XYZ file of C-alpha atoms in Angstrom:
433
model
C 63.514 32.827 6.442
C 63.661 36.595 6.932
C 67.436 36.461 7.410
C 67.827 34.762 4.080
C 65.442 37.154 2.391
C 67.450 40.205 3.519
C 70.545 39.092 1.664
C 70.689 40.265 -1.944
C 70.371 37.675 -4.634
C 73.589 37.102 -6.570
C 73.293 34.978 -9.712
C 76.868 33.806 -9.219
C 76.098 32.299 -5.803
C 76.912 28.592 -5.800
C 74.390 25.956 -4.775
C 76.614 25.071 -1.849
C 76.277 28.642 -0.669
C 72.497 28.474 -1.102
C 72.490 25.266 0.924
C 74.460 26.986 3.660
C 72.247 30.066 3.539
C 69.022 28.011 3.951
C 70.481 25.420 6.329
C 68.191 26.665 9.102
C 65.357 24.785 7.311
C 67.171 21.431 7.463
C 65.616 20.358 10.742
C 62.150 21.715 9.938
C 59.773 18.705 9.753
C 57.658 20.368 7.040
C 58.770 19.903 3.421
C 60.472 23.143 2.315
C 62.222 24.021 -0.974
C 63.653 27.081 -2.767
C 63.223 27.540 -6.505
C 65.072 29.997 -8.729
C 62.833 31.018 -11.636
C 64.285 30.874 -15.164
C 63.033 33.169 -17.907
C 63.149 32.900 -21.692
C 64.398 35.613 -24.078
C 61.036 37.371 -23.874
C 61.225 37.492 -20.092
C 58.525 34.877 -19.573
C 58.978 32.185 -16.909
C 60.152 29.013 -18.646
C 61.331 26.768 -15.813
C 62.586 26.818 -12.279
C 65.698 25.388 -10.730
C 65.616 23.813 -7.267
C 68.422 25.457 -5.322
C 67.557 24.002 -1.946
C 65.341 21.272 -0.471
C 65.329 20.098 3.123
C 65.210 16.463 4.208
C 61.417 16.439 4.593
C 61.033 17.705 1.023
C 63.295 15.010 -0.401
C 61.316 12.361 1.521
C 58.040 13.718 0.174
C 59.022 13.826 -3.488
C 61.863 11.330 -3.888
C 59.696 8.415 -5.123
C 58.320 10.334 -8.137
C 59.930 13.766 -8.396
C 63.419 13.764 -6.844
C 64.624 17.336 -6.452
C 67.477 17.846 -9.000
C 69.388 20.581 -7.191
C 70.890 22.928 -9.778
C 69.044 21.419 -12.733
C 65.985 22.771 -14.491
C 62.980 20.972 -13.020
C 60.927 20.454 -16.195
C 63.950 19.259 -18.164
C 64.336 16.547 -15.561
C 60.556 15.948 -15.202
C 58.986 16.967 -18.530
C 55.573 15.388 -17.728
C 55.128 17.231 -14.436
C 52.336 19.786 -14.128
C 53.341 23.399 -14.816
C 50.793 24.739 -12.378
C 53.491 25.251 -9.727
C 55.687 27.252 -12.167
C 52.915 29.772 -12.714
C 52.497 30.482 -9.009
C 56.199 30.245 -8.085
C 57.234 32.705 -10.784
C 54.605 35.211 -9.715
C 55.808 35.081 -6.133
C 59.538 35.028 -7.024
C 59.323 37.950 -9.475
C 56.541 40.063 -7.976
C 56.978 39.217 -4.303
C 53.304 38.264 -3.849
C 52.806 35.456 -1.304
C 50.309 32.780 -2.318
C 48.734 29.658 -0.946
C 47.500 27.042 -3.394
C 46.230 23.484 -3.225
C 47.576 21.064 -5.797
C 46.752 17.407 -6.423
C 49.715 15.466 -7.787
C 48.351 12.268 -9.381
C 51.805 10.696 -9.604
C 52.121 10.991 -5.822
C 48.413 10.465 -5.184
C 48.634 13.322 -2.765
C 46.879 16.601 -2.127
C 49.448 19.248 -1.266
C 48.951 22.744 0.068
C 51.787 24.935 -1.180
C 52.582 28.198 0.629
C 54.719 30.423 -1.604
C 56.810 33.375 -0.431
C 59.684 35.375 -1.935
C 62.901 34.128 -0.304
C 65.109 36.317 -2.525
C 64.344 38.370 -5.604
C 63.742 35.775 -8.298
C 63.651 32.949 -5.755
C 60.424 31.404 -4.478
C 60.318 29.537 -1.182
C 57.706 26.787 -1.015
C 56.379 25.044 2.080
C 54.493 21.828 1.245
C 51.824 20.486 3.569
C 50.344 17.036 2.886
C 46.528 17.325 3.014
C 45.843 13.863 1.567
C 44.466 12.271 4.736
C 42.339 15.319 5.494
C 40.932 15.438 1.957
C 40.176 11.697 1.994
C 38.271 12.119 5.243
C 36.396 15.077 3.742
C 35.614 13.111 0.561
C 34.317 10.167 2.552
C 32.225 12.521 4.676
C 30.945 14.234 1.540
C 30.022 10.909 -0.068
C 28.349 9.790 3.142
C 26.412 13.053 3.314
C 25.427 12.699 -0.339
C 24.220 9.145 0.254
C 22.322 10.319 3.312
C 20.700 13.121 1.306
C 19.686 10.662 -1.418
C 18.166 8.333 1.164
C 16.349 11.189 2.901
C 15.092 12.643 -0.379
C 13.545 9.302 -1.293
C 12.159 8.539 2.147
C 10.606 11.797 3.389
C 8.654 14.628 1.811
C 9.236 17.564 4.171
C 12.004 18.377 6.632
C 11.462 20.979 9.326
C 12.831 22.486 12.534
C 10.561 22.575 15.555
C 10.994 24.938 18.490
C 9.698 23.337 21.679
C 9.512 26.689 23.450
C 7.523 28.621 20.848
C 5.889 25.547 19.215
C 7.023 27.024 15.875
C 7.517 24.798 12.820
C 9.904 26.017 10.097
C 10.206 24.185 6.774
C 13.869 23.348 6.022
C 13.272 21.124 2.995
C 15.738 23.294 1.046
C 18.476 21.311 2.837
C 17.348 18.373 0.686
C 17.576 20.413 -2.478
C 13.816 21.006 -2.520
C 11.858 24.234 -2.351
C 10.289 25.044 1.004
C 6.530 24.715 0.565
C 5.156 25.169 4.065
C 4.713 28.593 5.643
C 6.184 29.179 9.070
C 3.632 27.614 11.378
C 3.142 28.550 14.995
C 1.377 26.586 17.710
C 1.757 23.081 16.328
C -0.632 21.332 15.710
C -3.367 23.970 15.887
C -1.558 26.200 13.392
C -1.764 23.447 10.775
C -5.491 23.040 11.394
C -6.084 26.804 11.227
C -4.346 26.967 7.833
C -6.449 24.056 6.591
C -3.409 21.786 6.197
C -4.357 19.181 8.825
C -7.609 17.515 9.784
C -8.829 18.452 13.252
C -9.307 14.753 13.999
C -5.509 14.378 13.905
C -4.917 16.932 16.693
C -4.981 14.499 19.680
C -2.338 12.242 18.106
C -0.108 15.236 17.255
C -0.431 16.682 20.762
C 0.508 13.327 22.280
C 3.592 13.222 20.016
C 4.746 16.692 21.106
C 4.077 15.857 24.754
C 6.382 12.807 24.536
C 9.247 14.983 23.294
C 8.603 17.540 26.052
C 8.806 14.746 28.614
C 12.249 13.707 27.381
C 11.637 11.151 24.639
C 14.248 11.202 21.881
C 11.790 10.205 19.153
C 8.020 10.466 18.811
C 5.756 10.004 15.822
C 2.149 9.620 14.773
C -0.069 9.417 11.710
C -2.071 12.455 10.594
C -4.260 13.542 7.712
C -2.291 16.341 6.041
C -2.010 18.285 2.819
C 0.583 20.806 1.668
C -2.006 23.098 0.084
C -5.684 23.837 0.627
C -6.153 23.118 -3.087
C -5.219 19.441 -2.696
C -6.902 16.522 -0.955
C -6.001 15.306 2.513
C -3.771 12.255 2.576
C -2.205 10.127 5.268
C 1.230 11.278 6.448
C 3.634 10.058 9.078
C 5.022 12.922 11.168
C 8.009 12.393 13.474
C 10.017 14.540 15.880
C 13.647 13.816 16.832
C 15.227 15.581 19.817
C 18.845 16.691 19.343
C 20.611 17.088 22.705
C 23.809 19.150 22.897
C 26.026 20.026 25.844
C 26.833 23.475 24.438
C 23.191 24.422 23.759
C 20.903 25.552 26.588
C 17.764 24.107 24.970
C 16.982 20.903 23.116
C 16.613 21.399 19.393
C 14.099 19.279 17.513
C 14.034 18.295 13.871
C 11.088 16.632 12.231
C 9.854 15.240 8.986
C 6.643 14.480 7.141
C 6.366 11.405 4.943
C 3.439 10.592 2.676
C 2.198 7.104 3.595
C -1.198 7.401 1.935
C -0.575 4.434 -0.351
C 0.571 2.277 2.571
C -2.455 3.196 4.718
C -4.902 2.577 1.874
C -3.305 -0.794 1.129
C -3.508 -1.693 4.815
C -7.159 -0.711 4.907
C -7.852 -2.797 1.808
C -6.041 -5.762 3.334
C -7.899 -5.304 6.613
C -11.157 -5.115 4.693
C -10.316 -8.310 2.801
C -9.336 -10.027 6.053
C -12.663 -9.037 7.609
C -14.823 -9.989 4.621
C -16.300 -13.340 3.758
C -14.694 -14.322 0.460
C -17.951 -15.578 -1.076
C -20.632 -13.117 0.034
C -18.404 -10.027 0.624
C -20.113 -9.272 3.938
C -18.321 -9.465 7.324
C -16.897 -12.843 8.245
C -17.400 -14.468 11.653
C -14.271 -12.959 13.211
C -15.099 -9.412 12.142
C -18.784 -9.761 12.973
C -18.138 -11.102 16.455
C -15.599 -8.320 17.150
C -18.117 -5.645 16.130
C -20.889 -7.213 18.255
C -18.607 -7.430 21.285
C -17.760 -3.753 20.872
C -21.483 -2.981 21.024
C -21.796 -5.089 24.183
C -18.789 -3.501 25.926
C -19.315 -1.956 29.410
C -18.832 1.461 27.836
C -22.207 1.084 26.115
C -25.168 2.032 28.276
C -27.711 -0.762 29.109
C -30.204 -1.187 26.268
C -32.229 -3.771 24.408
C -30.384 -5.517 21.568
C -31.496 -8.216 19.166
C -29.558 -11.016 17.485
C -31.026 -12.832 14.449
C -29.625 -16.275 13.605
C -30.458 -17.480 10.062
C -30.174 -21.052 8.810
C -31.032 -21.938 5.185
C -33.513 -24.818 5.021
C -32.355 -28.012 3.328
C -29.332 -26.268 1.847
C -27.475 -29.537 1.285
C -30.225 -30.605 -1.108
C -29.636 -27.467 -3.174
C -25.950 -28.345 -3.603
C -26.791 -31.951 -4.392
C -29.550 -31.187 -6.920
C -28.328 -27.980 -8.559
C -24.592 -27.973 -7.909
C -22.279 -25.973 -5.657
C -22.115 -23.039 -8.075
C -25.874 -22.550 -7.721
C -25.596 -23.071 -3.960
C -22.979 -20.291 -3.797
C -25.240 -18.030 -5.836
C -28.089 -18.591 -3.351
C -25.813 -17.634 -0.433
C -24.641 -14.488 -2.234
C -28.196 -13.375 -3.006
C -29.324 -14.072 0.560
C -26.444 -11.980 1.937
C -27.489 -9.126 -0.370
C -31.057 -9.507 0.890
C -29.950 -9.152 4.532
C -27.924 -6.022 3.770
C -30.963 -4.451 2.099
C -33.283 -5.208 5.035
C -31.169 -4.207 8.018
C -30.013 -0.722 8.947
C -26.521 0.550 8.186
C -25.841 0.576 11.926
C -26.742 -3.114 12.214
C -24.048 -5.801 11.960
C -24.581 -8.471 9.305
C -22.099 -11.320 8.853
C -21.756 -14.911 7.706
C -20.973 -17.496 10.361
C -20.019 -20.089 7.786
C -21.773 -22.569 5.527
C -25.444 -21.588 5.226
C -25.674 -19.737 8.577
C -25.808 -15.963 8.930
C -26.205 -13.534 11.832
C -27.576 -10.018 12.079
C -27.137 -8.000 15.279
C -29.333 -4.927 15.742
C -28.073 -2.684 18.589
C -30.692 -0.828 20.589
C -33.505 -2.518 18.684
C -36.593 -4.179 20.129
C -40.343 -4.072 20.050
C -42.455 -6.924 18.726
C -43.829 -5.008 15.737
C -40.356 -4.136 14.450
C -38.969 -7.628 15.017
C -41.947 -9.436 13.471
C -41.866 -7.137 10.447
C -38.169 -7.861 9.893
C -38.724 -11.620 10.070
C -41.785 -11.530 7.785
C -39.888 -9.439 5.200
C -36.917 -11.799 5.185
C -39.074 -14.933 4.879
C -41.023 -13.412 1.994
C -37.982 -12.062 0.142
C -36.073 -15.332 0.567
C -38.830 -17.224 -1.233
C -38.451 -14.842 -4.183
C -34.686 -14.548 -4.614
C -33.867 -13.035 -8.039
C -33.021 -15.541 -10.812
C -33.650 -18.540 -8.539
C -36.419 -20.713 -9.999
C -36.698 -23.313 -7.213
C -38.067 -22.888 -3.666
C -35.788 -21.365 -1.038
C -36.623 -20.853 2.631
C -34.845 -19.905 5.862
C -35.408 -20.487 9.561
C -34.773 -17.650 12.010
C -33.942 -17.731 15.702
C -34.242 -14.357 17.413
C -32.642 -13.460 20.773
C -33.987 -10.300 22.380
C -31.835 -9.204 25.303
C -32.244 -6.447 27.832
C -30.081 -7.945 30.593
C -27.192 -5.613 31.544
C -23.803 -7.228 31.032
C -25.060 -9.854 28.579
C -22.232 -11.314 26.495
C -21.895 -12.415 22.888
C -22.274 -16.037 24.017
C -25.481 -15.159 25.879
C -27.084 -13.738 22.731
C -25.853 -16.558 20.526
C -27.083 -19.300 22.885
C -30.541 -17.717 23.110
C -30.775 -17.234 19.337
C -29.633 -20.838 18.750
C -32.173 -22.058 21.301
C -34.964 -20.218 19.467
C -33.778 -21.571 16.110
C -33.613 -25.155 17.423
C -37.167 -24.889 18.711
C -38.506 -24.551 15.155
C -35.907 -26.342 13.056
C -37.209 -29.859 13.686
C -40.915 -29.056 13.363
C -41.276 -26.131 10.951
C -39.367 -24.584 8.053
C -39.616 -21.014 6.762
C -40.475 -19.877 10.293
C -39.070 -17.871 13.177
C -39.107 -17.979 16.971
C -38.153 -15.558 19.755
C -36.210 -15.977 22.976
C -36.313 -13.141 25.520
C -33.771 -12.801 28.310
């Protein structure tokens, strides 16, 4: 290249001589060509004439733009882009080397063109095919764009987390969003101190961080969080992902926060519906039994508990005489009555049909129990908007035996109820164990 450039340019040099002069490029595997720039009467570049092209260059362009050695390029290819003329003429006339990237739609190729002055008025061009590289980059760019779209619609905050300093740094700007969170140290206590996380969420967050410290790749939990002290707490999912690298001395961790408040509230509503009796809207048997068994768990200290078993008297006659709609209304009003009589800490639920249960933890004493039963019997006989007699029988199991089970209380309450059901109505009986 330099040897050719040292020889003075002679307009009378034949193309055979040019070919001989640049023969050293024949075996070069990279497409290489020499262009002599033509100028109009005003001295402006008007065209260029290929005076040499090696084998690799002919192979690159032959399908669409065969190199017409000795003929003006744009006369032969009038539709070709003139972008290359602009850069070639600048290099050929001014001697300024350039490197440009040019997409040729006819070839469907991205080419990088390195321009240098081979001789005064002659531009040497080295063409490098970047098509495969650009396609890979475009696919990667599209994949990254898709990933960003997915992330933007699936998480609310992105952050870096330093396991060593316990520092959280908001990096949501990588998603095209403004960073809203201040730099937070000592996760999770820093969030609590700033009023951005409920203290009740600390144990779950600490357990999440501890899993990552112990080598887990992913850990997550649910917390009550807000981005500003001026907004209400909502349910968020927070997750940490460890990023291991052989060239980094420490594990880096990225994390995200996603608002799942709607999901949690829907789950709670569904759980509430699943635990409610569809007619009376109090706990159903499954939920009631679960709550009673929790009260009777070994973790609870020994104490006296009371179970009330209620059975509506002659309820079938009500359905037969007044219809099932009226029978349902009686059950609804009786359930409301029980809720009004018992404490908020007591467990009231419908067993099914016309039977109900109330469980009063840590409750005993004859005066209290008799008063409850008297109030319920009296109020049942005066249910609002019911103009026919209603009564209920009550079996009461009073237990103070450590380790007593749900079945123990139910059997004793049923025993007490059975003792009065066949001889009295609108009455109650006790069974102590």
